[in-house]
Rosetta silent file (secondary structure, phi, psi, omega in degrees, C-alpha in Angstrom):
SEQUENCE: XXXXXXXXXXXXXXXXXXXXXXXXXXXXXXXXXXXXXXXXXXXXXXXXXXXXXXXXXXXXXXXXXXXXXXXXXXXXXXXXXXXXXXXXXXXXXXXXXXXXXXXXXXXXXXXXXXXXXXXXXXXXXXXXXXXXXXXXXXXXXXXXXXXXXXXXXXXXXXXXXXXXXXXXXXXXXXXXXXXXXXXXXXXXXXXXXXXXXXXXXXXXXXXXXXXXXXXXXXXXXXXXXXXXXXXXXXXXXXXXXXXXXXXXXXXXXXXXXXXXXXXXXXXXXXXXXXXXXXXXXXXXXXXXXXXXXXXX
SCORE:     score description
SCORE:     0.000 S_00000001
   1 L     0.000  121.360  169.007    6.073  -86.774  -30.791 S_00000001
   2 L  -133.129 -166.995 -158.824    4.095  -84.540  -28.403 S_00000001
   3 L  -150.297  162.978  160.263    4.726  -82.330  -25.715 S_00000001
   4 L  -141.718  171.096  171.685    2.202  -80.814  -22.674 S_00000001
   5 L  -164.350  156.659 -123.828    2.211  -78.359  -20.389 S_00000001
   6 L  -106.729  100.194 -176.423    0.996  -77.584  -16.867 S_00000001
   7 L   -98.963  -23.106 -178.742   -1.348  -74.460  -17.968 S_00000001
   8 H   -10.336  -60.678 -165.434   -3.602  -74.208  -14.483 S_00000001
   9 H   -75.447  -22.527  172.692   -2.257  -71.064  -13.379 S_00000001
  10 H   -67.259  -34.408 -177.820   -3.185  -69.331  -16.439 S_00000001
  11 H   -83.433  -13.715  166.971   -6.456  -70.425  -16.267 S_00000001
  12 H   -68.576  -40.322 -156.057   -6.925  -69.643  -13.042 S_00000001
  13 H   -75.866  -11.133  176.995   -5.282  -65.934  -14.005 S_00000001
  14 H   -99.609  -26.522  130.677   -7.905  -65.856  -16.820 S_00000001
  15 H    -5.119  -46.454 -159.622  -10.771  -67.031  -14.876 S_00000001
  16 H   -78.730  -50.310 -178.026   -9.715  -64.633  -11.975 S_00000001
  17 H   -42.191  -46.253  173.548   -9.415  -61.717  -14.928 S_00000001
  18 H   -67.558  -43.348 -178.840  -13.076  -62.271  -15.888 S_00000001
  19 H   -60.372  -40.474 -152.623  -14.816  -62.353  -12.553 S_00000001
  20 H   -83.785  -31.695  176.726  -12.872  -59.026  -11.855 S_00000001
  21 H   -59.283  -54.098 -169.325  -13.991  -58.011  -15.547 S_00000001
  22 H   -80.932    3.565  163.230  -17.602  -59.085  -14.689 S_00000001
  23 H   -59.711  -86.811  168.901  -17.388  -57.268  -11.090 S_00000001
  24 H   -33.869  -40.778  160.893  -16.481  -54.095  -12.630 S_00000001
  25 H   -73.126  -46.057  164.251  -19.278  -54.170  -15.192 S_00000001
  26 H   -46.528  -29.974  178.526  -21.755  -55.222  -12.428 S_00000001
  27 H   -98.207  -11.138 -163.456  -20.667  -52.539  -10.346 S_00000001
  28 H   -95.620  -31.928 -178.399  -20.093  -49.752  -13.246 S_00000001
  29 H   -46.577  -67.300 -147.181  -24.089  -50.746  -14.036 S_00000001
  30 H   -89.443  -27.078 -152.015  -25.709  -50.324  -10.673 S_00000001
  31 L   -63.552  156.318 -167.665  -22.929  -47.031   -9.590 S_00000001
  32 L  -107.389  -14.976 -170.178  -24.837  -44.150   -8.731 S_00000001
  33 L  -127.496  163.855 -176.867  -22.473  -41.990   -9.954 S_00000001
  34 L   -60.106  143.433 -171.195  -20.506  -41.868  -13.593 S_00000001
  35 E  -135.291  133.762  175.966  -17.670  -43.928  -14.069 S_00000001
  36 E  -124.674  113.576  161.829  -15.078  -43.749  -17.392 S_00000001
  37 E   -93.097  176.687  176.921  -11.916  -45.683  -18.338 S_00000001
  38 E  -138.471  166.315  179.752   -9.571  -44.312  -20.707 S_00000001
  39 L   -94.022 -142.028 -142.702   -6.215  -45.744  -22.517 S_00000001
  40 L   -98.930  -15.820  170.028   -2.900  -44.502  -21.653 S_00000001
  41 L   -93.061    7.913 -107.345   -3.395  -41.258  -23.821 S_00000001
  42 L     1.667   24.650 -165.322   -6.220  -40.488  -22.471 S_00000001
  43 L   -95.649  138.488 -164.105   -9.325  -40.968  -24.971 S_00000001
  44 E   -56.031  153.386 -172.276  -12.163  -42.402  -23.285 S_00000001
  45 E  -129.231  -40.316  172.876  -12.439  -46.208  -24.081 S_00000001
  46 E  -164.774  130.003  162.150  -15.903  -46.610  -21.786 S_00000001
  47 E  -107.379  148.192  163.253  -18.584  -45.049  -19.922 S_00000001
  48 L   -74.584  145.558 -165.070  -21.280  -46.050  -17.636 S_00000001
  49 L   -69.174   -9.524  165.438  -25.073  -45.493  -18.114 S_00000001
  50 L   -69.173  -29.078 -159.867  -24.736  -43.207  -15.451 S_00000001
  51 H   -73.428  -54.506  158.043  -21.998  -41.414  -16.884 S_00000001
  52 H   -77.288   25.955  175.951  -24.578  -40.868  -20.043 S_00000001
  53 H   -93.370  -64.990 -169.432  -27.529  -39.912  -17.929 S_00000001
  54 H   -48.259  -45.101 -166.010  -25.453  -37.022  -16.609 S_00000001
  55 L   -98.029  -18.586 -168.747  -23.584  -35.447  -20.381 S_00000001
  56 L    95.586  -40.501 -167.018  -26.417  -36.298  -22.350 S_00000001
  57 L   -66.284  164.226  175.977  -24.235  -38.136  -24.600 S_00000001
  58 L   -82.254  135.611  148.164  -24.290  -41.843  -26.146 S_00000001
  59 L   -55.460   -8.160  151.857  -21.805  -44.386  -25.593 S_00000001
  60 L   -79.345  -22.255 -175.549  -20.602  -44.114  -28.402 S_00000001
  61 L   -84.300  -21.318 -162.047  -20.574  -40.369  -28.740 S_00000001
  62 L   -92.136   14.954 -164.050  -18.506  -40.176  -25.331 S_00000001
  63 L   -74.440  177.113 -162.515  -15.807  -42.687  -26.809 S_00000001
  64 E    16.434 -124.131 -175.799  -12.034  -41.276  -27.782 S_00000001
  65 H  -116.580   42.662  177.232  -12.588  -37.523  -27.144 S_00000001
  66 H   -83.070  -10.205 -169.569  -16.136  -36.946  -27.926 S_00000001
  67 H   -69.149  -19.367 -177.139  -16.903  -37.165  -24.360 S_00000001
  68 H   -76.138    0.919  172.653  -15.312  -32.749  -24.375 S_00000001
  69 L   -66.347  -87.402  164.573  -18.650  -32.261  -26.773 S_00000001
  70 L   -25.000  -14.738 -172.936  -20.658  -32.722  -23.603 S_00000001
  71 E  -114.380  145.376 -171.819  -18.782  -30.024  -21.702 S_00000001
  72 L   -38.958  109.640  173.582  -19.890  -26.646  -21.272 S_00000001
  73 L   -19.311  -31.503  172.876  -18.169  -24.125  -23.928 S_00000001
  74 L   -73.513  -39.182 -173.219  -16.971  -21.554  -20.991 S_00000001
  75 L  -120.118   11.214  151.305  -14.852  -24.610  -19.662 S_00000001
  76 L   -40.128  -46.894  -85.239  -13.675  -26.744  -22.383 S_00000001
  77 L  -172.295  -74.586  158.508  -10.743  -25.492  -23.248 S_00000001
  78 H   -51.122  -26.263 -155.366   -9.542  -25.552  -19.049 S_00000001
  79 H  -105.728  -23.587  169.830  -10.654  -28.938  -18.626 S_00000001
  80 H   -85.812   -2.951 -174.029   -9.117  -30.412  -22.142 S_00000001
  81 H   -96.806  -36.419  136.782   -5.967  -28.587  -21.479 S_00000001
  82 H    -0.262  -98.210 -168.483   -6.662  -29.751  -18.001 S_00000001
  83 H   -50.696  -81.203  171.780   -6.799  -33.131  -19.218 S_00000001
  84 H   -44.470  -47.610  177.625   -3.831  -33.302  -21.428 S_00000001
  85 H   -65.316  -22.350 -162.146   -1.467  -32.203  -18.892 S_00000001
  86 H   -90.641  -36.919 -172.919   -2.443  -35.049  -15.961 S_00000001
  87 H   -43.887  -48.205 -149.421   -1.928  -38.145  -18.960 S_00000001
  88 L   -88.950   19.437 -173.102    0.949  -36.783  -19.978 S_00000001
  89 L  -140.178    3.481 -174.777    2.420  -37.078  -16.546 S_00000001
  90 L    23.149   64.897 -171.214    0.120  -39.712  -15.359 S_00000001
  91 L   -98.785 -175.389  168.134   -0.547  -37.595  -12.160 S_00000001
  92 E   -79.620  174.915 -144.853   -4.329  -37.944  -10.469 S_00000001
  93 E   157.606  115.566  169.704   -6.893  -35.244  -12.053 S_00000001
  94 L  -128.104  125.966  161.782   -9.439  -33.563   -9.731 S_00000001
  95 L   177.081  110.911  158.543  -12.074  -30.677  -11.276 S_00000001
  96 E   -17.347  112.991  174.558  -15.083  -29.108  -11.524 S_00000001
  97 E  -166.632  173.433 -165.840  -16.950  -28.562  -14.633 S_00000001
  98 L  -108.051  159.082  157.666  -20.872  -28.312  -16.193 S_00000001
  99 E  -129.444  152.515 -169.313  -21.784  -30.200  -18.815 S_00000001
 100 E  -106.537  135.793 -168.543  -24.645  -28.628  -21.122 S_00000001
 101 L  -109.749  162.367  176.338  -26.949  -31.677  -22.178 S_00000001
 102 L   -74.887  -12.835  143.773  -28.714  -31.034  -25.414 S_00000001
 103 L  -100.848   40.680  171.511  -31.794  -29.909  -23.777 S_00000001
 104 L   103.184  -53.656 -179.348  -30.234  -26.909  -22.610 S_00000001
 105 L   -68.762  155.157 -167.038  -30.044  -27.702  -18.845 S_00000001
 106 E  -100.473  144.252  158.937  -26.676  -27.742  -16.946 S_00000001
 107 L  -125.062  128.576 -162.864  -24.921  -30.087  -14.961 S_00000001
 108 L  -125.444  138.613 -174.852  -22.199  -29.514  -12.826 S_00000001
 109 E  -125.989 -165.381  141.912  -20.126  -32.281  -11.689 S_00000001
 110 E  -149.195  128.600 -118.862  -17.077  -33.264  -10.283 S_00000001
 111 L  -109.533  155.392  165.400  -14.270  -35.535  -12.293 S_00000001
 112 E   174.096  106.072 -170.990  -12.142  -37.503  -10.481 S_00000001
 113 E  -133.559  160.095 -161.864   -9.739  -40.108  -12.057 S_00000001
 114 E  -132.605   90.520 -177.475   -6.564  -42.243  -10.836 S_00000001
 115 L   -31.565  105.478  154.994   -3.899  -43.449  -13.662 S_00000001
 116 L   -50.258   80.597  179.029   -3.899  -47.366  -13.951 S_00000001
 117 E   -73.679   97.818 -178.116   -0.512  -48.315  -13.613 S_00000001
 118 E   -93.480  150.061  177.182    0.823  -52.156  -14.705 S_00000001
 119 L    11.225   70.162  165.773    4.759  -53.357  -13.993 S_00000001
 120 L    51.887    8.151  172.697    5.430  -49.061  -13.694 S_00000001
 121 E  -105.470  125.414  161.023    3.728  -48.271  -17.429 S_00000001
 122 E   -56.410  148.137  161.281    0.432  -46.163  -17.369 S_00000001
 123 L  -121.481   -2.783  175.918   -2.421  -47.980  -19.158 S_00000001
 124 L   166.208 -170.747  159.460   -4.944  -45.829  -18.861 S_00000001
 125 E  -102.708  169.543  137.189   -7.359  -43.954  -16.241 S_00000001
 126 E  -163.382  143.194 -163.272  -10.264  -44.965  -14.898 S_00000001
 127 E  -151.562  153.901 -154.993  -12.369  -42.224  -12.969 S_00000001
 128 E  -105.814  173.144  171.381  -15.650  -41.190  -11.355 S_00000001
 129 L  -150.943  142.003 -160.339  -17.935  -37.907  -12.201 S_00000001
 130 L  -152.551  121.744  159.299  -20.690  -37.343   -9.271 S_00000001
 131 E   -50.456  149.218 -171.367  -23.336  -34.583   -9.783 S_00000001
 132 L  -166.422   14.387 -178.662  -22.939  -31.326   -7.708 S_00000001
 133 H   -60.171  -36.806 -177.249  -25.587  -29.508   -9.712 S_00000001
 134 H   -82.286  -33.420  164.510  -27.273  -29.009   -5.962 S_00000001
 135 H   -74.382  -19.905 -177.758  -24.392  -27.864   -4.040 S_00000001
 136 H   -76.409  -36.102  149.457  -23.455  -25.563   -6.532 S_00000001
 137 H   -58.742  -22.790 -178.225  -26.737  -23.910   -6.315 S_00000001
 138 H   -91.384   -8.372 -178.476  -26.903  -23.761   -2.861 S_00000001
 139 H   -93.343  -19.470  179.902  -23.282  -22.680   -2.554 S_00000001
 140 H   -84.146  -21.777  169.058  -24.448  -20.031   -5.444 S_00000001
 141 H  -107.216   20.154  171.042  -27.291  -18.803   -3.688 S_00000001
 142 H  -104.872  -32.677  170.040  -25.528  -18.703   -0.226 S_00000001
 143 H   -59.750  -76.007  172.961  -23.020  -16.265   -2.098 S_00000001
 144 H    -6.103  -50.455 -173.614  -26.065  -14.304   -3.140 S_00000001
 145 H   -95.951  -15.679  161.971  -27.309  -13.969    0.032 S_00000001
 146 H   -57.851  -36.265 -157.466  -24.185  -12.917    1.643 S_00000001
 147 H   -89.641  -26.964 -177.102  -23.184  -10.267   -1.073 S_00000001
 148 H   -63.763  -70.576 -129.931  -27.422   -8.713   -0.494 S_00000001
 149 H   -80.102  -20.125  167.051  -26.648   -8.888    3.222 S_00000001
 150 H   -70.061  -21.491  175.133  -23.007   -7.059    3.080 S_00000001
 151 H   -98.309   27.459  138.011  -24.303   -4.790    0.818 S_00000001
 152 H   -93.569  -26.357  177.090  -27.033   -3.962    3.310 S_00000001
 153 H   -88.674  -28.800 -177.735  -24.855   -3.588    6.259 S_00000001
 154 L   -52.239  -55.008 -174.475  -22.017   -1.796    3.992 S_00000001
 155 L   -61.425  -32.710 -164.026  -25.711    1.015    3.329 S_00000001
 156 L   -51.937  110.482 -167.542  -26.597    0.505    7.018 S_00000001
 157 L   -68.198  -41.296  153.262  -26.454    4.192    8.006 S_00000001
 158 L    -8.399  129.440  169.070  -25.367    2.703   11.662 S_00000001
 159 E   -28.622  160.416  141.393  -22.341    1.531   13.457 S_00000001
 160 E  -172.576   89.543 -168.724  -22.238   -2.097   12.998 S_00000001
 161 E   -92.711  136.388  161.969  -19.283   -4.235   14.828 S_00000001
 162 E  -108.968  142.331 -178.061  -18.555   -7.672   15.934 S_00000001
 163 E  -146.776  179.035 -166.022  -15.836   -7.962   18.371 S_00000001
 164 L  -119.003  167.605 -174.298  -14.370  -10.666   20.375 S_00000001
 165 L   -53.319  -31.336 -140.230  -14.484  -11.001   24.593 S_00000001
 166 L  -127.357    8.422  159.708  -10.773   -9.301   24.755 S_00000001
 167 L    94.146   -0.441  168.720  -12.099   -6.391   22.433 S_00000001
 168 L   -98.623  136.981 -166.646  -10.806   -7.103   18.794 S_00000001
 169 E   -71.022  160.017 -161.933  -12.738   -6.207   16.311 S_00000001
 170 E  -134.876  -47.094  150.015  -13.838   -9.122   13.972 S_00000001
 171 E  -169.166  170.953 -157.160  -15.585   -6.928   11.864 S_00000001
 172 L  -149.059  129.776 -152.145  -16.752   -3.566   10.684 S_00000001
 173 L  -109.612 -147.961 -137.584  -18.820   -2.238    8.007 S_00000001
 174 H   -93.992    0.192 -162.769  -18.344    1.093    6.246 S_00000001
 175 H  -109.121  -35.526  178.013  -20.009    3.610    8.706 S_00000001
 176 H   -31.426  -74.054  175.008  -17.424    2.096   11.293 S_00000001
 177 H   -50.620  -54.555 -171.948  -14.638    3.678    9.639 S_00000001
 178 H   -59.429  -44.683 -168.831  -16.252    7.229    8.685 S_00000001
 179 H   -64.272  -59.098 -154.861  -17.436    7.641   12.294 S_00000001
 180 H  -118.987   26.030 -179.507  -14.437    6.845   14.277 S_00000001
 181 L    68.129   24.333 -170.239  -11.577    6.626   11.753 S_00000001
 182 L  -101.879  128.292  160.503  -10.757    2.971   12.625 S_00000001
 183 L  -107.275 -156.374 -179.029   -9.671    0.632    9.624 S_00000001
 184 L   -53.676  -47.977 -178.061   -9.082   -2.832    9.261 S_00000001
 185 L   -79.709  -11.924 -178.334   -5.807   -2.853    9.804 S_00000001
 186 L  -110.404   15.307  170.405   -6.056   -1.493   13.795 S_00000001
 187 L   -36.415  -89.082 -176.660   -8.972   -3.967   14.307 S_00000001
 188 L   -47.595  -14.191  163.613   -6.574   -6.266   16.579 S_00000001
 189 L   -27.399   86.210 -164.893   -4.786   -2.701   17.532 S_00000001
 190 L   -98.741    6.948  160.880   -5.017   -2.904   21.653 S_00000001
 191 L  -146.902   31.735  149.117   -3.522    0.424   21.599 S_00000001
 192 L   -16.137  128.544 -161.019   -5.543    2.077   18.740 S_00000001
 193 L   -90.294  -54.869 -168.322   -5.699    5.656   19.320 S_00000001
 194 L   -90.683  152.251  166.223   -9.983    5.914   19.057 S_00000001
 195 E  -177.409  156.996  167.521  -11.696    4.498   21.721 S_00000001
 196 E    -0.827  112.837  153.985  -14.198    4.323   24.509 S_00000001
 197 L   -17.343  129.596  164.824  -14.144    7.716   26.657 S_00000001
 198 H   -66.419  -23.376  171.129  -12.013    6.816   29.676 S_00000001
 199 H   -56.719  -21.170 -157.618  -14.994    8.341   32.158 S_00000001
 200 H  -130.283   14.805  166.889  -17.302    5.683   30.570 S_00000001
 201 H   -55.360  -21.365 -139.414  -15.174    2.740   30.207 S_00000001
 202 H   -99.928    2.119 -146.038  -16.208    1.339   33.367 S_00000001
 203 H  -117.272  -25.174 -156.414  -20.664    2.129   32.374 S_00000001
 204 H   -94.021  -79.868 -164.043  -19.059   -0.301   29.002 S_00000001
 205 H   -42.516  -52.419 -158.403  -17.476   -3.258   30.984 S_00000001
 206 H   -68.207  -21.320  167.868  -19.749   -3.381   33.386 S_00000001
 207 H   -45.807  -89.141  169.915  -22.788   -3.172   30.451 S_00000001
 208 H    -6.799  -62.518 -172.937  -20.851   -5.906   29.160 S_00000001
 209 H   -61.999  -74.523 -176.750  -20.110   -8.659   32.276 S_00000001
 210 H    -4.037  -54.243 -176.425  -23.672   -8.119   32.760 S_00000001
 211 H   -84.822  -17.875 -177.494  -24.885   -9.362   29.281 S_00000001
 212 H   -57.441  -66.192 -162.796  -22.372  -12.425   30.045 S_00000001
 213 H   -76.384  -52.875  173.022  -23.041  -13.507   33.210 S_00000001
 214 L   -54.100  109.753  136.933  -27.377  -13.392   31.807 S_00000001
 215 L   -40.015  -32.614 -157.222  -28.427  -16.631   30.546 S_00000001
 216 L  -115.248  -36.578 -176.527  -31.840  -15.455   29.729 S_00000001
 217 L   -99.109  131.370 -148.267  -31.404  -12.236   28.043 S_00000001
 218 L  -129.133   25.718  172.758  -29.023  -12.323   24.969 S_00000001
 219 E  -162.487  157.344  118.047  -28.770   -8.353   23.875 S_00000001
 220 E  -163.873 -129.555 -151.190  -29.106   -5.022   25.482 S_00000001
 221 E  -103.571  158.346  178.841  -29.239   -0.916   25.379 S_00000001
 222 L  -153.655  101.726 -176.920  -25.878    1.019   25.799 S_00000001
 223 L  -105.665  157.937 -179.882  -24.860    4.450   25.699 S_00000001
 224 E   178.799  158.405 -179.035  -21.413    6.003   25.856 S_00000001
 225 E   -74.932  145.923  179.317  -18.795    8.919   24.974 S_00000001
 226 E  -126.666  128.088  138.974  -16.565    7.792   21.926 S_00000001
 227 E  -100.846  161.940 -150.668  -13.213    9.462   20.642 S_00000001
 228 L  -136.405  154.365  148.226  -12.637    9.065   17.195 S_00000001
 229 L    28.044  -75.786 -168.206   -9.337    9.259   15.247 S_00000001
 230 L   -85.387  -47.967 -156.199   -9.027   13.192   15.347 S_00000001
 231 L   139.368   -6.069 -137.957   -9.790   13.520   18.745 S_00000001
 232 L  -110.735  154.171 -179.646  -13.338   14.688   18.174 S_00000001
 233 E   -82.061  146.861  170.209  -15.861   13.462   21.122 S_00000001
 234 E  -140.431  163.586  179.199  -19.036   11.352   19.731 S_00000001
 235 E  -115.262  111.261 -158.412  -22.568   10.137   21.543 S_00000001
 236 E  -143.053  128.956  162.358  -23.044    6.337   20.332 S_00000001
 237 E  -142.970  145.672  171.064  -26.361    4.797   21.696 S_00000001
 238 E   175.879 -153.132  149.793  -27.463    1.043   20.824 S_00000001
 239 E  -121.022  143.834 -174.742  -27.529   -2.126   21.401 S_00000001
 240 E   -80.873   77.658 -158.294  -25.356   -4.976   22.534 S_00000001
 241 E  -136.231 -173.370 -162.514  -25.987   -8.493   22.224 S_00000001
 242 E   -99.367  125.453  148.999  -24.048  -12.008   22.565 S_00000001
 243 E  -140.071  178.035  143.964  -23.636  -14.088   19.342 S_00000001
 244 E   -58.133  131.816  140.066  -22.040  -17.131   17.872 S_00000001
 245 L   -88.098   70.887 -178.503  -19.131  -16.307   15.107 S_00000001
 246 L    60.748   35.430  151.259  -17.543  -19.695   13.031 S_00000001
 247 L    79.516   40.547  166.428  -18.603  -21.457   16.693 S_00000001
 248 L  -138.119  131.927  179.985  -17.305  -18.163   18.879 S_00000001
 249 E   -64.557  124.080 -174.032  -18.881  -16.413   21.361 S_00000001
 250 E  -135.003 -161.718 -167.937  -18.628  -12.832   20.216 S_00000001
 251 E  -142.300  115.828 -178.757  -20.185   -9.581   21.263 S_00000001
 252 E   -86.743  164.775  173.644  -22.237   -7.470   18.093 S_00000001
 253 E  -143.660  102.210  164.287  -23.000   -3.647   18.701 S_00000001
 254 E   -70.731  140.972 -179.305  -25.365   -1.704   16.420 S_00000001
 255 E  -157.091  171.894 -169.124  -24.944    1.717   17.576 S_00000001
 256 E  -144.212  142.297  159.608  -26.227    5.259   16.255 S_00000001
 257 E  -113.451  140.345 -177.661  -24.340    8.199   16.718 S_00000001
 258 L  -147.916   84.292 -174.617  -26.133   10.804   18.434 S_00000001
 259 H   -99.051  -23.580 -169.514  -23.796   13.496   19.301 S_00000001
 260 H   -73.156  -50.729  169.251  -26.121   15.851   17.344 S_00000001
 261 H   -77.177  -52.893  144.355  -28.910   15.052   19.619 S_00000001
 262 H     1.461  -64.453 -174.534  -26.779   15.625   22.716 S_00000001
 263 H   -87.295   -3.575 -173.162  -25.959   18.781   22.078 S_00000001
 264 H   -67.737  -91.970  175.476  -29.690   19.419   20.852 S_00000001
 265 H    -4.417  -59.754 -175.068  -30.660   18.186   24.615 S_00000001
 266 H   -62.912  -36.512  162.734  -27.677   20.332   25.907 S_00000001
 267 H   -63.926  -58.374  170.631  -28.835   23.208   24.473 S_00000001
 268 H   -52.547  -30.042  163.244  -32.292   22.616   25.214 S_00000001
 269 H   -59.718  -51.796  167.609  -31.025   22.260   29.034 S_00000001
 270 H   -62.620  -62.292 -173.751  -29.444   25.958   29.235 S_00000001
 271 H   -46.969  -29.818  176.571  -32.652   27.292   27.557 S_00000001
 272 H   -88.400  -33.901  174.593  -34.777   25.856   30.151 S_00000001
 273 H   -74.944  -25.822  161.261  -32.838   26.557   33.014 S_00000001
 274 H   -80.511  -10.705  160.412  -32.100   29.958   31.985 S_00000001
 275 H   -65.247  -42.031 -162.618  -35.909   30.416   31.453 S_00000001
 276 H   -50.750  -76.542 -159.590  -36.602   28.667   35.076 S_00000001
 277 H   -38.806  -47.389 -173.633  -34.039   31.573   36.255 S_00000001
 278 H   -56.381  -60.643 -172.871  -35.883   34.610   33.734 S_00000001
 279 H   -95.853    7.455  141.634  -38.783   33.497   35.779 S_00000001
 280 H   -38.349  -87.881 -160.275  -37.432   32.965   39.345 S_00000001
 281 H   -47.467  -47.228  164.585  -36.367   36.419   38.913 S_00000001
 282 H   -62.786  -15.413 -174.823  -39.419   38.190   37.413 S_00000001
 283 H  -102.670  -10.737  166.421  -41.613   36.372   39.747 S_00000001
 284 H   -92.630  -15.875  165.391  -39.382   37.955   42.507 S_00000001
 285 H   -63.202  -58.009  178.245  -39.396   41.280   40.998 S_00000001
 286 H   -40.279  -36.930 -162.766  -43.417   40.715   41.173 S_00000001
 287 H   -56.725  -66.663 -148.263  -43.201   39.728   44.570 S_00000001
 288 H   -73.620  -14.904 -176.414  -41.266   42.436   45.710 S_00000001
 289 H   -96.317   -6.651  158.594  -43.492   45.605   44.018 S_00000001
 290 H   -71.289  -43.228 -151.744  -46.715   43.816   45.497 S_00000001
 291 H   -86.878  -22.369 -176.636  -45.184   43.931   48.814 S_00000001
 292 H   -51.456  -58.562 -116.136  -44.073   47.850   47.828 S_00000001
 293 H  -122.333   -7.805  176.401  -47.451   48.714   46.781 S_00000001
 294 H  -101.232  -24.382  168.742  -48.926   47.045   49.835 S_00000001
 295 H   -71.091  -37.898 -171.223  -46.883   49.325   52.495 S_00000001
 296 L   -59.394    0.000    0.000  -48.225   52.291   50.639 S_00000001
């Protein structure tokens, strides 16, 4: 007595199962960047030789959860607790982290894995890791150079404002504030208590259109009366010039207060004119006892 049965479609479904098996190893080979699956708890089941170029590690070493060996000691601890929490909820798991290779040099990557799901049961992960060791220096030495150059403009004994066409300030570094009592919070203030003299608003705007309307010249010199805060008058000379801001035309001002030298000037103006006057008058006094001394 025997019996048969019509097996084709299985062998097509195991047939179709291998090619997709030998895709995925063809493609896990040649990947430029690391690739890991894991089972449904999450301990690593396989990595790609990229995936051990990058940790340093073996394939064998990165298997269950030897692959956290590989990751830097400051972030272990986030990334396995990390780690535990996306399985056990079989969400997607995005994250930064370095791995320290055993000669010492760093890697910084970035994880990214997507929960295999069959008939609505997780079965595992399977997820990429892509080097980012170069953006992270350049995003670490772009911080750098930001935090030198605010803490040169922060030192800068000088005004030094960015503002927008319609006169809100964008920003202001620390000499802003001491000089005219303006903070942060009355940037966007359009009725701000310190401001421009009103005699010299008009010597501002028109400074201003000026630098607009010029295509060829992209800064220039500006003087003007200030009120501050208190009330107190100030002498601000500088320069003006047109820049780009996050892809906005904006308008910077370096400026020196020189109220001290004003009144220096002002002073120096009465002394000379009351000399001119000293010697008007003594030279008419001279005058008049030559012509005395010439009737006698």
């Amino acid at each position: 007595i025997g019996a048969m049965m019509d097996i084709t479609d299985l062998k097509r479904t195991e047939k179709a199962f291998r090619e997709s098996q030998q895709l995925f190893q063809t493609l896990a080979q040649m990947s430029p960047v690391g690739i890991f699956r894991t089972a449904a708890d999450g301990n690593t089941t396989y990595v790609n030789p990229k995936w051990t170029e990058l940790s340093g590690l073996s394939f064998e070493e990165a298997l269950d959860d030897g692959w956290l060996n590989a990751v830097h000691p400051d972030d272990r601890e986030i990334i396995r607790k990390g780690w535990q929490i996306k399985t056990k909820i079989a969400e997607k798991s995005i994250s930064e982290y370095r791995f320290l290779k055993k000669d010492g040099s760093i890697v910084w990557v970035l994880g990214n894995a997507m929960p295999e799901i069959t008939d609505g049961k997780l079965v595992g992960y399977i997820g990429t890791i892509t080097n980012i060791t170069e953006i992270k220096l350049a995003q670490n030495e772009l911080k750098e150079s930001e935090e030198r150059y605010r803490t040169i403009i922060e030192a800068f004994p000088d005004i030094i404002m960015v503002s927008d066409l319609n006169g809100n300030i964008i920003f202001g570094n620390e000499t802003l504030e001491r000089l005219t009592g303006i903070t942060p919070e009355e940037y966007s203030n359009p009725s701000r208590k310190a401001g421009i003299h009103p005699d010299d608003k008009y010597i501002v705007n028109k400074a201003i259109e000026d630098l607009l309307k010029n295509k060829k010249n992209h800064s220039g010199i500006i003087e003007n009366r200030f009120i501050d805060v208190w009330g107190n008058l100030h002498w601000f000379s500088g320069t003006i010039s047109k820049i780009t801001w996050n892809n906005q035309l904006v308008l910077q001002t370096i400026t020196r207060d020189i109220t001290e030298k004003k009144k220096i000037e002002k002073e120096l103006d009465r002394y000379h004119n009351h000399l001119e006057l000293l010697v008007k008058e003594r030279t008419e006094e001279l005058e008049k006892l030559n012509e005395e001394l010439s009737n006698q």
